[in-house]
Coordinates of C-alpha atoms in Angstrom, one line a residue:
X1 CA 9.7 66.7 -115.0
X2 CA 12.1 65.9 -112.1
X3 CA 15.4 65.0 -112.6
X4 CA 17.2 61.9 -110.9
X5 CA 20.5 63.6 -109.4
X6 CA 23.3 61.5 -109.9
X7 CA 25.0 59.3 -108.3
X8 CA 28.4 59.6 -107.3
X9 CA 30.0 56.4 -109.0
X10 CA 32.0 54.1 -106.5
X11 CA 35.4 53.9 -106.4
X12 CA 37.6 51.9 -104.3
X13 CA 40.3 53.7 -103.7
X14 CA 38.7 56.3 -101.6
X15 CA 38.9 55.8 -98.1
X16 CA 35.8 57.6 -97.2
X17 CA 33.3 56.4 -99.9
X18 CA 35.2 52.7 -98.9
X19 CA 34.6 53.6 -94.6
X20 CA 31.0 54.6 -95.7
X21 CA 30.5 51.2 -97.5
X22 CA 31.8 49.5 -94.3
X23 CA 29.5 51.2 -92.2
X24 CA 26.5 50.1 -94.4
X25 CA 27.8 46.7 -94.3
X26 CA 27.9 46.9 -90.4
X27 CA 24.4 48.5 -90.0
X28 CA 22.8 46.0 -92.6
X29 CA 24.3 42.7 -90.8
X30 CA 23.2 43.9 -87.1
X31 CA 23.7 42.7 -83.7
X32 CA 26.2 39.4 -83.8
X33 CA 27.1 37.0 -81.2
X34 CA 30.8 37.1 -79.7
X35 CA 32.1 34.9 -82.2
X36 CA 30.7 36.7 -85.1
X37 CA 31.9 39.9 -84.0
X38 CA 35.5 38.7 -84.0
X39 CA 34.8 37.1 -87.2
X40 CA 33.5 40.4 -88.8
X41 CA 36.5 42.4 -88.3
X42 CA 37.3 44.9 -91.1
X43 CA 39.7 43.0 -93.1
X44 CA 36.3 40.6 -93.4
X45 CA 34.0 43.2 -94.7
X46 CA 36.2 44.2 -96.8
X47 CA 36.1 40.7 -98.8
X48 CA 33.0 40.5 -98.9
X49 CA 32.7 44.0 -100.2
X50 CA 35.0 43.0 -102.9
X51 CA 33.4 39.3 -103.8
X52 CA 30.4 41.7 -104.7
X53 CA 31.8 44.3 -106.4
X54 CA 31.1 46.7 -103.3
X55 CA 27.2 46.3 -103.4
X56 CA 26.3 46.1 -100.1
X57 CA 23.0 44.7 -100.2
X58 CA 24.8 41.6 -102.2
X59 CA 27.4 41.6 -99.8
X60 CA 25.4 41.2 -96.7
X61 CA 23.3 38.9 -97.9
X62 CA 26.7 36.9 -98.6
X63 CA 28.1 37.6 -94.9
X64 CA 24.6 36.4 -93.8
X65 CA 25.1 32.9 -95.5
X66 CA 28.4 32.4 -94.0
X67 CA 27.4 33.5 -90.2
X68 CA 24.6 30.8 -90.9
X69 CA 27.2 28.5 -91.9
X70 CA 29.9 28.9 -89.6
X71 CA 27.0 28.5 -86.5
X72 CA 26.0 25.1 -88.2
X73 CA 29.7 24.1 -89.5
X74 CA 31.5 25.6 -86.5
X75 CA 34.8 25.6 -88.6
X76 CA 37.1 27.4 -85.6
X77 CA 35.8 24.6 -83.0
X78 CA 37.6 21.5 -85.5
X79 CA 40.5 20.1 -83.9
X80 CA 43.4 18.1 -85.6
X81 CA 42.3 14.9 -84.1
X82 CA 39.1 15.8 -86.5
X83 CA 41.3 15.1 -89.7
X84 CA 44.3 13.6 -88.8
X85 CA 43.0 10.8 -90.4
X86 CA 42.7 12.5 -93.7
X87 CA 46.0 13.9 -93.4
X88 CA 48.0 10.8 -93.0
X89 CA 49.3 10.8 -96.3
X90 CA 50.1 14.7 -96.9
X91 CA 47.7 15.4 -99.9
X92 CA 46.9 18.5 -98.0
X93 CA 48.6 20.8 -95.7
X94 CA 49.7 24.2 -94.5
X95 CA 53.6 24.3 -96.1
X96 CA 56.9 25.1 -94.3
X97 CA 57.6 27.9 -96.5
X98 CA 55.8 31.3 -97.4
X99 CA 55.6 33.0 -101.1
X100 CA 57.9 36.0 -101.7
X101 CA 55.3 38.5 -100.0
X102 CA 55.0 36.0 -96.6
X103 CA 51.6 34.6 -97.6
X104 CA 50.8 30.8 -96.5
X105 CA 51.1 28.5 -98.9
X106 CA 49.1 25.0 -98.7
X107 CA 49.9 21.9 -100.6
X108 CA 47.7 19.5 -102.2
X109 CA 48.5 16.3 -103.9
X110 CA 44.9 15.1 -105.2
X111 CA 47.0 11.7 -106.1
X112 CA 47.6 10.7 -102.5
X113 CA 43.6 11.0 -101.4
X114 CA 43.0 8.4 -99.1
X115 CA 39.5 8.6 -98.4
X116 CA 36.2 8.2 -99.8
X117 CA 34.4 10.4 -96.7
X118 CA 32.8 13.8 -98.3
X119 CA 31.8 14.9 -95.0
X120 CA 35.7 14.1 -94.0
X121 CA 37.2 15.3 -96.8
X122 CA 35.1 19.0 -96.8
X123 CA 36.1 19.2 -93.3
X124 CA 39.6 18.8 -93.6
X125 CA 39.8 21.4 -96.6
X126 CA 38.1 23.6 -93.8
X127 CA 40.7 22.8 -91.3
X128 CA 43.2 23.5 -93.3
X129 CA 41.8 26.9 -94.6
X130 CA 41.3 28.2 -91.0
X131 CA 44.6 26.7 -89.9
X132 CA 46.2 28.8 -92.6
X133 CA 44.0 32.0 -92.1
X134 CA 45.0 32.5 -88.5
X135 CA 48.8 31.4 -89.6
X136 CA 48.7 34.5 -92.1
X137 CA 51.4 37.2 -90.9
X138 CA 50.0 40.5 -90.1
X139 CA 49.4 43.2 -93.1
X140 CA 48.7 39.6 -95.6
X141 CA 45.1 38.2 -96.0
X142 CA 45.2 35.9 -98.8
X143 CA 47.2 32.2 -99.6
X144 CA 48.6 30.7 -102.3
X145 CA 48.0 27.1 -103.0
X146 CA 50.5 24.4 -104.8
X147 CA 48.7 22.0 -106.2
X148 CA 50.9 18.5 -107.7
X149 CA 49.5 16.4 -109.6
X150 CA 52.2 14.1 -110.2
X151 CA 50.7 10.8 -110.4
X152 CA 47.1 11.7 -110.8
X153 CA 44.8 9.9 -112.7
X154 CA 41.2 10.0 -113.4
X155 CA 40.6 7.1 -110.4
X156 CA 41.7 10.4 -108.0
X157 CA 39.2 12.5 -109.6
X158 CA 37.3 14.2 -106.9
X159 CA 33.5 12.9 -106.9
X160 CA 31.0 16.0 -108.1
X161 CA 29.5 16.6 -105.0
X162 CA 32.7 17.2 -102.8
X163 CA 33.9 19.3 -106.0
X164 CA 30.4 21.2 -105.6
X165 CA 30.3 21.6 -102.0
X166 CA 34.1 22.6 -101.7
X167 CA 33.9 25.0 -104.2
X168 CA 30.6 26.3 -102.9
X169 CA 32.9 26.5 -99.3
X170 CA 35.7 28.2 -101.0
X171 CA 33.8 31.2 -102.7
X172 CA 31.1 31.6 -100.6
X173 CA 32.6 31.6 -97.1
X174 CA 36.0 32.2 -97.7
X175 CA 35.8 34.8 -100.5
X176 CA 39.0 37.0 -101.6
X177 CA 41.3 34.7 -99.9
X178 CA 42.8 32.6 -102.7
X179 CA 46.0 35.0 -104.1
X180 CA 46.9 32.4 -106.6
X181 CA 46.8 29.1 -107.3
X182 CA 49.7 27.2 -109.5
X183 CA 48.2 23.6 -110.8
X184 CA 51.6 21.4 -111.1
X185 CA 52.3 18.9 -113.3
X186 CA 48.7 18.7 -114.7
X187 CA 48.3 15.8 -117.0
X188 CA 46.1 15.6 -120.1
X189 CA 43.2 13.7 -118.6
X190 CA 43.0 16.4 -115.9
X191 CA 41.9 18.8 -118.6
X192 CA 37.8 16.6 -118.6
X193 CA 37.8 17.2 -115.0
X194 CA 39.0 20.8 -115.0
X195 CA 36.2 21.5 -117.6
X196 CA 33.8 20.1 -114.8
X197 CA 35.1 22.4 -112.4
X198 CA 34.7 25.7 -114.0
X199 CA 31.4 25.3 -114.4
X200 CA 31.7 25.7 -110.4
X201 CA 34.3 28.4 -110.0
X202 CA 33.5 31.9 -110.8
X203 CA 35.9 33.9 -113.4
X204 CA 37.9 35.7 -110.4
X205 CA 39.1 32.2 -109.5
X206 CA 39.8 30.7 -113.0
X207 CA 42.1 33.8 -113.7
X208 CA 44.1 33.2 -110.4
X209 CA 44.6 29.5 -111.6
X210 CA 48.3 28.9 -113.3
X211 CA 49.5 25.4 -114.7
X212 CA 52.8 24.7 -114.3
X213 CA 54.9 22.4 -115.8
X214 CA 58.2 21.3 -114.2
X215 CA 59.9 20.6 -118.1
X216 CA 58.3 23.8 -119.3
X217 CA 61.2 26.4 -118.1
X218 CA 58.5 29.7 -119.4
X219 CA 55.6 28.6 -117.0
X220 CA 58.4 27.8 -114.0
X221 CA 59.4 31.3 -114.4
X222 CA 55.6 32.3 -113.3
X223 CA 56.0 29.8 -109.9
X224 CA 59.5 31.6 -109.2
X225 CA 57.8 34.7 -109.2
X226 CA 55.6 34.0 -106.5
X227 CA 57.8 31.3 -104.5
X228 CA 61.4 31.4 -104.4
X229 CA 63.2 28.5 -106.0
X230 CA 65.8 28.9 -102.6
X231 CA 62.8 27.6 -100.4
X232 CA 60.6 25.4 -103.2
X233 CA 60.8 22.0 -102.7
X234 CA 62.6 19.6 -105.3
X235 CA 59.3 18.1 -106.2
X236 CA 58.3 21.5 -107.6
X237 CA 61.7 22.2 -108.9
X238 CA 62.9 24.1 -106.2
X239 CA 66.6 23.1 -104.4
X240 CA 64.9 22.4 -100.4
X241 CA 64.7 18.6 -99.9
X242 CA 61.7 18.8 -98.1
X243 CA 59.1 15.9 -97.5
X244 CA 55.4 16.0 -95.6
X245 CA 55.9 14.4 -92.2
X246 CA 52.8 13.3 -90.6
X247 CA 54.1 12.8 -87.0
X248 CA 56.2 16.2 -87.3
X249 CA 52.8 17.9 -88.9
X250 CA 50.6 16.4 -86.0
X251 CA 52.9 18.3 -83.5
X252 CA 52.8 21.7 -85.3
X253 CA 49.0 21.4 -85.8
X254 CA 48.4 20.1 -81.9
X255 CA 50.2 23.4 -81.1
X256 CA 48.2 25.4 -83.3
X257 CA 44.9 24.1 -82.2
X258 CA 45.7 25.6 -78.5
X259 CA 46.4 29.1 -80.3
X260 CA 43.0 28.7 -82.5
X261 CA 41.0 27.4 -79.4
X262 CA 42.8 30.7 -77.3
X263 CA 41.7 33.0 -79.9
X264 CA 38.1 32.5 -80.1
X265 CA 37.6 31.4 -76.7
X266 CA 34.8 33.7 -75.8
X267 CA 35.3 34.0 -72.3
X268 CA 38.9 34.1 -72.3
X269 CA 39.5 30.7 -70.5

């Protein structure tokens, strides 16, 4: 009888078993365009090494999907004139202030939606995910989001297939990025909805979600930790008086667009 020798197991703290995985990862995805080859930079492989538990055969396949869906979606080539619309009444965007580490956080107020456009409404979710990707400082690779839902009731519910398709966006093509996320103010009723949307969401991302309440001193102490109360904004019982601007926004994000378009400009033009 022949005996199956074993198998080192895996472990991810070794930098040569994890530069060995990334070479696999690179041989098993193959030649890429210009665009993908900036997109699949090692910080990249790494993610989707880690969405898969380091099985590179899964993870490929996963990087695959995305390459697919960035040539079809072309998420780098939408501009803020794209969105704007959506934007007008601040229920998402890229905040003023970083967490105590220097991630980005982005702000959502599901009670100011404005719009009944799926395709609008996945596209500026992708905007703003790529707009705070490349506004990541260097040695951070993951954001927080602050999500209020002062307000909200179940007419701002989000219709099942935007939930679907912008969760489906989320962990498929922009896996590992999400640090935390701290649901604010959540009322009752939210908790039918939420039940609806962890049948989407995988376990990784239901343990990074927090509620927060602003009366509830124990759960504000878990925000603090991650944001400082010095840069929070009142409305998340913080002490910065601080307010979306959609005209100041526009400006920031018109800037930003000529960085994004300078980035992956493929001929350097």
């Amino acid at each position: 009888m022949f005996r199956r020798k074993n198998t080192p197991l895996f472990n991810a703290s070794n930098a040569e078993q994890r530069e060995a995985k990334i070479n696999e990862m690179r041989a098993a995805i193959g030649l890429l365009s210009a665009r993908g080859e900036k997109y699949c930079n090692e910080s990249c492989l790494i993610k989707y090494l880690e969405a898969r538990n380091w099985n590179v055969e899964k993870s490929s396949k996963m990087l695959v999907e995305s390459l697919k869906w960035r040539e079809g979606t072309r998420p780098e080539n939408i501009r803020w004139p794209d969105v704007s619309g959506e934007a007008k009444t601040g229920k998402m965007y890229r905040a003023s202030f970083p967490d105590r580490e220097g991630k980005t956080v982005i702000v959502m107020r599901p009670a100011k939606q404005n719009t009944s456009s799926h395709e609008g409404q996945v596209q500026h979710l992708v905007y703003t995910l790529e707009n705070a990707i490349r506004s990541l400082p260097e040695g951070q690779d993951k954001m927080v989001w602050l999500i209020d839902f002062t307000g909200w009731t179940l007419a701002h519910a989000t219709p099942i297939k935007t939930a679907r398709e912008s969760m489906s966006v989320l962990q498929n093509h922009y896996p590992e990025r999400l640090a935390v996320a701290f649901l604010f103010n959540a009322p009752k009723v939210f908790e039918a909805s939420f039940k609806v949307l962890k049948v989407f969401a995988d376990k990784k991302t239901i343990q990074k979600l927090h509620f927060v309440y602003k009366e509830n001193e124990e759960s504000m102490k878990t925000l603090y930790e991650h944001i400082d109360p010095e840069v929070l904004p009142v409305d998340f019982g913080g002490k910065t008086n601080v307010t979306y601007n959609h005209e100041d926004y526009s400006k920031l994000m018109t800037k930003d667009d000529i960085k994004t378009a300078s980035f992956w400009a493929e001929d350097g033009n």
